[in-house]
PDB file of C-alpha atoms and ligand atoms in Angstrom:
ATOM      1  CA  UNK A   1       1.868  10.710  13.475  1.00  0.00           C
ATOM      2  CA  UNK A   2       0.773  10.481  10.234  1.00  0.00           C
ATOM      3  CA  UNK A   3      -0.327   7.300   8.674  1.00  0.00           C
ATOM      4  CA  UNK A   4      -0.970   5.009   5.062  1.00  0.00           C
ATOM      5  CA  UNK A   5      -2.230   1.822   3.860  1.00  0.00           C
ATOM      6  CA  UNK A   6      -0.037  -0.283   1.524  1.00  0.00           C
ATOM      7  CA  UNK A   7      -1.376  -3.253   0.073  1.00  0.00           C
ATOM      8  CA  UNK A   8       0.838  -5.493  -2.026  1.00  0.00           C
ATOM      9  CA  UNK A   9      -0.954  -6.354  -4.471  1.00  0.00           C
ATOM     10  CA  UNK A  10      -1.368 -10.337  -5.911  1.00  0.00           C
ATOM     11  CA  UNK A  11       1.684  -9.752  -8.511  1.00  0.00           C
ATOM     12  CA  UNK A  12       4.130  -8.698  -6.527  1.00  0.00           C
ATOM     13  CA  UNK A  13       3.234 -12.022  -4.190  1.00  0.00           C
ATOM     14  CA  UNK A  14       3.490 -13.905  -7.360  1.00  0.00           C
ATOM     15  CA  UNK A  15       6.579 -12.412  -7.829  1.00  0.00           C
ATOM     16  CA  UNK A  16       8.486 -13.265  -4.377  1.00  0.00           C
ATOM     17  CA  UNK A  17       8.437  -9.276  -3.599  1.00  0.00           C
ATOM     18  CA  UNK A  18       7.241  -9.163  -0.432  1.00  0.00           C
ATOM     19  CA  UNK A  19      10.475  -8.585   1.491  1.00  0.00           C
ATOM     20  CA  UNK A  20      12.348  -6.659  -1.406  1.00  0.00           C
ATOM     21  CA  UNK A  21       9.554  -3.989  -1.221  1.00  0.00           C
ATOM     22  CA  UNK A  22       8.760  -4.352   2.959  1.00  0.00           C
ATOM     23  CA  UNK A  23      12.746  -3.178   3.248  1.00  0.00           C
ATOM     24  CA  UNK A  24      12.514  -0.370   0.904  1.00  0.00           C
ATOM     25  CA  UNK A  25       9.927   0.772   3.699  1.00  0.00           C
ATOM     26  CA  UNK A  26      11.611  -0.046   6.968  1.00  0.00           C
ATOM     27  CA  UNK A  27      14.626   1.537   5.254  1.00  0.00           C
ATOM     28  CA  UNK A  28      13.057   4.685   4.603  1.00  0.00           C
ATOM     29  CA  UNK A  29      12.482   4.829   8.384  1.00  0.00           C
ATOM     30  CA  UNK A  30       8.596   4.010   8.448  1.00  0.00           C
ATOM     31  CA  UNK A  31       7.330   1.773  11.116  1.00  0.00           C
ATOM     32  CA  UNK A  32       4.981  -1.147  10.267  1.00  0.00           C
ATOM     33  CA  UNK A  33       1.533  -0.336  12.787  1.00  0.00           C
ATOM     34  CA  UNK A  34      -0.266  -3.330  10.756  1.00  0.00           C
ATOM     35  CA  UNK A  35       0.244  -6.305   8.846  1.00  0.00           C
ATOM     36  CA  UNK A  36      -1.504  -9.199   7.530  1.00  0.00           C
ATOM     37  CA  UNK A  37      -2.158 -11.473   4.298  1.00  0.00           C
ATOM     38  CA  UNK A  38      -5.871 -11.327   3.634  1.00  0.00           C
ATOM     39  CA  UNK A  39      -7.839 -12.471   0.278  1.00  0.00           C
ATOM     40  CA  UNK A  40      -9.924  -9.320  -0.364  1.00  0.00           C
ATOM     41  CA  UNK A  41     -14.177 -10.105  -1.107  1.00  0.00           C
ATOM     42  CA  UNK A  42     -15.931  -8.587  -4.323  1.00  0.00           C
ATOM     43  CA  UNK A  43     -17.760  -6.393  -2.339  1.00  0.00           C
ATOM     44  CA  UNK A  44     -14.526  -4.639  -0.500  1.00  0.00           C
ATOM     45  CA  UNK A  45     -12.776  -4.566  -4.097  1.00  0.00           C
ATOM     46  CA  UNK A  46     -16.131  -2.310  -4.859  1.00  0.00           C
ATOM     47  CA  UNK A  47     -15.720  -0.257  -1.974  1.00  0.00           C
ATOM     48  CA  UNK A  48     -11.833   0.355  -2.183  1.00  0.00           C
ATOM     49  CA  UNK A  49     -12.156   1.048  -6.015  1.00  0.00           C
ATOM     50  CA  UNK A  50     -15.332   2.652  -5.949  1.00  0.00           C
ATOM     51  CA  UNK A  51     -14.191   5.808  -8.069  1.00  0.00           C
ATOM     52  CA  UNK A  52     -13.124   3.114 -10.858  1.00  0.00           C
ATOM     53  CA  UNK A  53     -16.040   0.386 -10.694  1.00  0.00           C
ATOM     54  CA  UNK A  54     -17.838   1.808 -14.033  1.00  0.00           C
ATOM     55  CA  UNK A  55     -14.169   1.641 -15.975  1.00  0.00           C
ATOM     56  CA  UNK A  56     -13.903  -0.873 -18.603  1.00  0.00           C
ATOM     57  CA  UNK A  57     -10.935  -2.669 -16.918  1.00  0.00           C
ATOM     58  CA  UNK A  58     -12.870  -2.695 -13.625  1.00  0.00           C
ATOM     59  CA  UNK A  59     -13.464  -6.482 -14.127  1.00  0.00           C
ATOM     60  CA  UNK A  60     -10.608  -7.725 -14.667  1.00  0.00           C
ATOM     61  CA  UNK A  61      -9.096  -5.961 -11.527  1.00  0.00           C
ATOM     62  CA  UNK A  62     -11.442  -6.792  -9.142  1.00  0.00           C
ATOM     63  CA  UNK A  63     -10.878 -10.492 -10.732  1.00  0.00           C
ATOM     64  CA  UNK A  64      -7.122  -9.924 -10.066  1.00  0.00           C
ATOM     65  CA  UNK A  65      -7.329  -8.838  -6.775  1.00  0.00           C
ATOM     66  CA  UNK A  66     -10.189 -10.981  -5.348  1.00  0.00           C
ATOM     67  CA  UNK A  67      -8.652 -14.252  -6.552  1.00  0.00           C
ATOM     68  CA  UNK A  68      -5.346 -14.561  -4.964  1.00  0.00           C
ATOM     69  CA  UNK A  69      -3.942 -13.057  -2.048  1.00  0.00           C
ATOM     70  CA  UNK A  70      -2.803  -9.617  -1.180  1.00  0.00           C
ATOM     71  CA  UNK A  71      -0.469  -8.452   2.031  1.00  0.00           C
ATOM     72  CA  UNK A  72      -2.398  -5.195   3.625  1.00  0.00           C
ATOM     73  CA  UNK A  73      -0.045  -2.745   5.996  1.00  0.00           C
ATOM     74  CA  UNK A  74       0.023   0.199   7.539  1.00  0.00           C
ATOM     75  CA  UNK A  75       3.002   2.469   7.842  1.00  0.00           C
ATOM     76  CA  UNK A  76       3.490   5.196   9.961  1.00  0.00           C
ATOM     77  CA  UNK A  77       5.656   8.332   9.523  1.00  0.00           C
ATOM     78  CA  UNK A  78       6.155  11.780   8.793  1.00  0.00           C
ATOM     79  CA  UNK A  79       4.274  13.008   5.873  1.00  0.00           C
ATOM     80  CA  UNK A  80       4.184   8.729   4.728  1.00  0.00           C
ATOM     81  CA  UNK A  81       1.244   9.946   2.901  1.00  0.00           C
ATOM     82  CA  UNK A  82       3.240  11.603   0.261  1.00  0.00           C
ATOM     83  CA  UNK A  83       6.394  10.096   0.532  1.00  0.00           C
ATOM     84  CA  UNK A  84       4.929   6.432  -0.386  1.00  0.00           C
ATOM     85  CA  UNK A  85       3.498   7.947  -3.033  1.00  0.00           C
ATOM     86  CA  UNK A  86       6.623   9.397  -3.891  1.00  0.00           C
ATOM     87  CA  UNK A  87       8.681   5.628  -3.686  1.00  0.00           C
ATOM     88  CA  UNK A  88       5.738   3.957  -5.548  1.00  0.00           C
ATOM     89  CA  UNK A  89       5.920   5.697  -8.858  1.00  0.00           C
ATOM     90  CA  UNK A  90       2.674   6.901 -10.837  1.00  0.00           C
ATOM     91  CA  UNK A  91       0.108   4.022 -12.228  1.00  0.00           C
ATOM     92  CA  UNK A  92       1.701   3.395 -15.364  1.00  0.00           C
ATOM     93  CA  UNK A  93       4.739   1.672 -14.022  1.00  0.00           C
ATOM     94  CA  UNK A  94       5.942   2.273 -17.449  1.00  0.00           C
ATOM     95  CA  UNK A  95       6.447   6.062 -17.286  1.00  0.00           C
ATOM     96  CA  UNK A  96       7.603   4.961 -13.082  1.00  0.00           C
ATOM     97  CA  UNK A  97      11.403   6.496 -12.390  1.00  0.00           C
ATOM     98  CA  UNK A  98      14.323   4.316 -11.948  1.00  0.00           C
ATOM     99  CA  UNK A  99      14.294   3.684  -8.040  1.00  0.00           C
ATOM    100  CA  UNK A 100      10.671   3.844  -7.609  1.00  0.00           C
ATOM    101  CA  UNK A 101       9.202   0.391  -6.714  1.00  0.00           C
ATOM    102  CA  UNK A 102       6.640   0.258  -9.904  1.00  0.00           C
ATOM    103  CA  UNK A 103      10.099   1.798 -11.745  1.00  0.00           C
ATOM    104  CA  UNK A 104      12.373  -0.902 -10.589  1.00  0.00           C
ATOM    105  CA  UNK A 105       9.375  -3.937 -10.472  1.00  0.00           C
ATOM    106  CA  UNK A 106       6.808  -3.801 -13.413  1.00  0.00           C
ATOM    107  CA  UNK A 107       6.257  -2.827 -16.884  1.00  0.00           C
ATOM    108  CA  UNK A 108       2.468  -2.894 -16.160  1.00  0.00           C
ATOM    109  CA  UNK A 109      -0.427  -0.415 -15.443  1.00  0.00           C
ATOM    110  CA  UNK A 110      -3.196  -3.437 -14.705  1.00  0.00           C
ATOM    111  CA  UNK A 111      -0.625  -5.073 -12.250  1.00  0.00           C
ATOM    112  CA  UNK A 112       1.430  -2.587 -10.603  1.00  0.00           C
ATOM    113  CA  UNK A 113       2.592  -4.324  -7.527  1.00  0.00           C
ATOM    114  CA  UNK A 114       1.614  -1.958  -4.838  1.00  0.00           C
ATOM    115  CA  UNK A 115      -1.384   0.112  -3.690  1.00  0.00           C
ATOM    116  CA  UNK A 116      -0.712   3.153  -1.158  1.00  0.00           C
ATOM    117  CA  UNK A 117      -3.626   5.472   0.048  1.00  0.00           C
ATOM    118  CA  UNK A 118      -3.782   8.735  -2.107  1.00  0.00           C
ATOM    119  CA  UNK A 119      -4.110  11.802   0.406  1.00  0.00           C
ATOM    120  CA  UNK A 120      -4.655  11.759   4.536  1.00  0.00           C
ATOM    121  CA  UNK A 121      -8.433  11.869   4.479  1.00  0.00           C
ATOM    122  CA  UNK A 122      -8.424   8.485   1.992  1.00  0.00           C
ATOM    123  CA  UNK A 123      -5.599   6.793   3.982  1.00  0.00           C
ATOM    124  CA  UNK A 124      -8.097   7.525   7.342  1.00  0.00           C
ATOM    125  CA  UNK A 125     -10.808   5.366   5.298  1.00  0.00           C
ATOM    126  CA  UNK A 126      -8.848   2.602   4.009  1.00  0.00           C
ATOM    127  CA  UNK A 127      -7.283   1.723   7.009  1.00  0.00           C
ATOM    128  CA  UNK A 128     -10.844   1.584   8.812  1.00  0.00           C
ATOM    129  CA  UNK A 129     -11.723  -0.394   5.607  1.00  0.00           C
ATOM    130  CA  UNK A 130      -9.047  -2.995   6.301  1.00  0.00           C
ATOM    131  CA  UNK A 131      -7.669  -2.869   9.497  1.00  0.00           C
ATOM    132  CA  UNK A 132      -9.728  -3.181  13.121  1.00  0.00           C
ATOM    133  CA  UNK A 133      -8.462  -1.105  15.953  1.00  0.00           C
ATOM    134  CA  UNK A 134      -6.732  -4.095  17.573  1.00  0.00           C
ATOM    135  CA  UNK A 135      -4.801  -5.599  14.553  1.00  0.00           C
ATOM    136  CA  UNK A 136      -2.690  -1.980  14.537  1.00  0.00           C
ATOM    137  CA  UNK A 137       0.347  -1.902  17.068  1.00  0.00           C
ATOM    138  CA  UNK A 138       1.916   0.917  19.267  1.00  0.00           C
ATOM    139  CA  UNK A 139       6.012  -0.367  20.050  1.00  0.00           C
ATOM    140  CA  UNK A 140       9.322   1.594  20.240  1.00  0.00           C
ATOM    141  CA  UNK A 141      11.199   1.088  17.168  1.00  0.00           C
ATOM    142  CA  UNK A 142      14.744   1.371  16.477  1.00  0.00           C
ATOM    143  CA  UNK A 143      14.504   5.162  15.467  1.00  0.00           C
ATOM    144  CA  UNK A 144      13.874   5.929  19.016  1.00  0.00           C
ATOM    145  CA  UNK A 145      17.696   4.818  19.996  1.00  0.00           C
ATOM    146  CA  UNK A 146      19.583   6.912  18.051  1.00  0.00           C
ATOM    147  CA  UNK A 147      20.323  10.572  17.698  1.00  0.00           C
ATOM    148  CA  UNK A 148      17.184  11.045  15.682  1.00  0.00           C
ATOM    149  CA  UNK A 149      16.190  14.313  13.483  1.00  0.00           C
ATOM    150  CA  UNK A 150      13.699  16.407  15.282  1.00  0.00           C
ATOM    151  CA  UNK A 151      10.865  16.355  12.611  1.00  0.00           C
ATOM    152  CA  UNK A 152      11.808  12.731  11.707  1.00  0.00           C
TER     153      UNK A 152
HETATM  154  P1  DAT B   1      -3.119   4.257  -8.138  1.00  0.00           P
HETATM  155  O1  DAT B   1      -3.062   2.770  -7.815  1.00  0.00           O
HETATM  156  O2  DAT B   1      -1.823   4.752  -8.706  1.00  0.00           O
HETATM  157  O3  DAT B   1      -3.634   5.086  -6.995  1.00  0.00           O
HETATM  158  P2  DAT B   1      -5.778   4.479  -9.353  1.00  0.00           P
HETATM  159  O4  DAT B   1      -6.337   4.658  -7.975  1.00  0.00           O
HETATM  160  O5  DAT B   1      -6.177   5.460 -10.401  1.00  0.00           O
HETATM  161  O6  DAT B   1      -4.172   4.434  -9.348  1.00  0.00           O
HETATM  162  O7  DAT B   1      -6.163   3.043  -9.901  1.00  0.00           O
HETATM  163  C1  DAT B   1      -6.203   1.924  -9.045  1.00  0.00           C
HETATM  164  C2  DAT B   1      -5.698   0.707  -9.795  1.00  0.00           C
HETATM  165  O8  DAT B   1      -6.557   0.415 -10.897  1.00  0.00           O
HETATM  166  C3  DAT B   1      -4.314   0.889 -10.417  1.00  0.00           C
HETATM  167  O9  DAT B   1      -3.284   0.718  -9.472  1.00  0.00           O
HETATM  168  C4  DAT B   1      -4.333  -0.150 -11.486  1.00  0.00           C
HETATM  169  C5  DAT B   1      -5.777  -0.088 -11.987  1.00  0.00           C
HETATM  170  N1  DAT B   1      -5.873   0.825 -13.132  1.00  0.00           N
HETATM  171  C6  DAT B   1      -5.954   2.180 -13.100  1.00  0.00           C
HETATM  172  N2  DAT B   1      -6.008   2.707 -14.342  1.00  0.00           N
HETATM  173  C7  DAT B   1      -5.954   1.648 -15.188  1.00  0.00           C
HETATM  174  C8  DAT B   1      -5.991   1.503 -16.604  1.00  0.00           C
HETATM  175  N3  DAT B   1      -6.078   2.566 -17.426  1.00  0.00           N
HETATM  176  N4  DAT B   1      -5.914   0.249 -17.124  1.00  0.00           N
HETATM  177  C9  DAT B   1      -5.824  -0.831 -16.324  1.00  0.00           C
HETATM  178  N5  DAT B   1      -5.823  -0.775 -14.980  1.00  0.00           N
HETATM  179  C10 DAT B   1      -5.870   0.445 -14.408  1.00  0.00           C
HETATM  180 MG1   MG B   2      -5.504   4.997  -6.087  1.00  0.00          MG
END
């Protein structure tokens, strides 16, 4: 089953989101693996935004997210990959659709609540990158009880 890594990101902590955007995903039907409030170091800032460390905002966002805390998860589900993707909105939450969380949650690009891995190889990485073996969970979850869609 396929698999992402969500961080929410020190803004949308700030902003008492935690459980408004953690239902959006359990509503959806994804099932939380992973989860944890961690305070991210400069050096895994570097490594998670490597393609962006030579940007001239990279300063202030690796000040942003290395100085307060962030929630890390991983959700698990068909295609979650894309679909996340999908129910985050693009980076400019500005140009983000109604509905989408960066739509419905910020007018920002710099603090856009939520980080969710790009594609399947990159989601691989960063949960390796923030996640050991042991802090990720196998359970039944409710979608096993009912009369579920085959490819759900
Ligand atoms: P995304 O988070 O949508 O995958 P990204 O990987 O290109 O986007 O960038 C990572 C984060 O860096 C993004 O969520 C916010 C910040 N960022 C990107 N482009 C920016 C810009 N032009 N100005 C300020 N911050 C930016
Ligand atoms: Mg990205």
């Amino acid at each position: 089953m396929e698999r992402t890594l969500i961080l929410l990101k020190p803004d949308a902590i700030q902003k008492a989101l935690i459980g408004e955007i953690i239902s959006r995903f359990e509503n959806k039907g994804f099932k939380i693996i992973g989860l944890k409030m961690i305070k991210i170091s400069a050096e895994l800032s570097k490594e998670h935004y490597s393609h962006l460390v030579s940007k001239p905002f990279y300063a202030d966002l690796e000040k942003f997210i290395t100085h307060h805390p962030v929630v890390a998860m991983v959700l698990e589900g068909n295609e979650c990959v894309e679909v996340v993707r999908a129910m985050m909105g693009p980076t400019n939450s500005r140009k983000a659709a109604p509905g989408t969380i960066r739509g419905d949650l910020s007018l920002s690009t710099s603090r856009n609540i939520i980080h969710g891995s790009d594609s399947k190889e990159t989601a691989e990485n960063e949960i390796k990158r923030f996640f050991k073996p042991e802090e990720l969970f196998e359970y039944k979850s409710c979608h096993m009880d009912y009369d579920y869609a085959p490819d759900e």
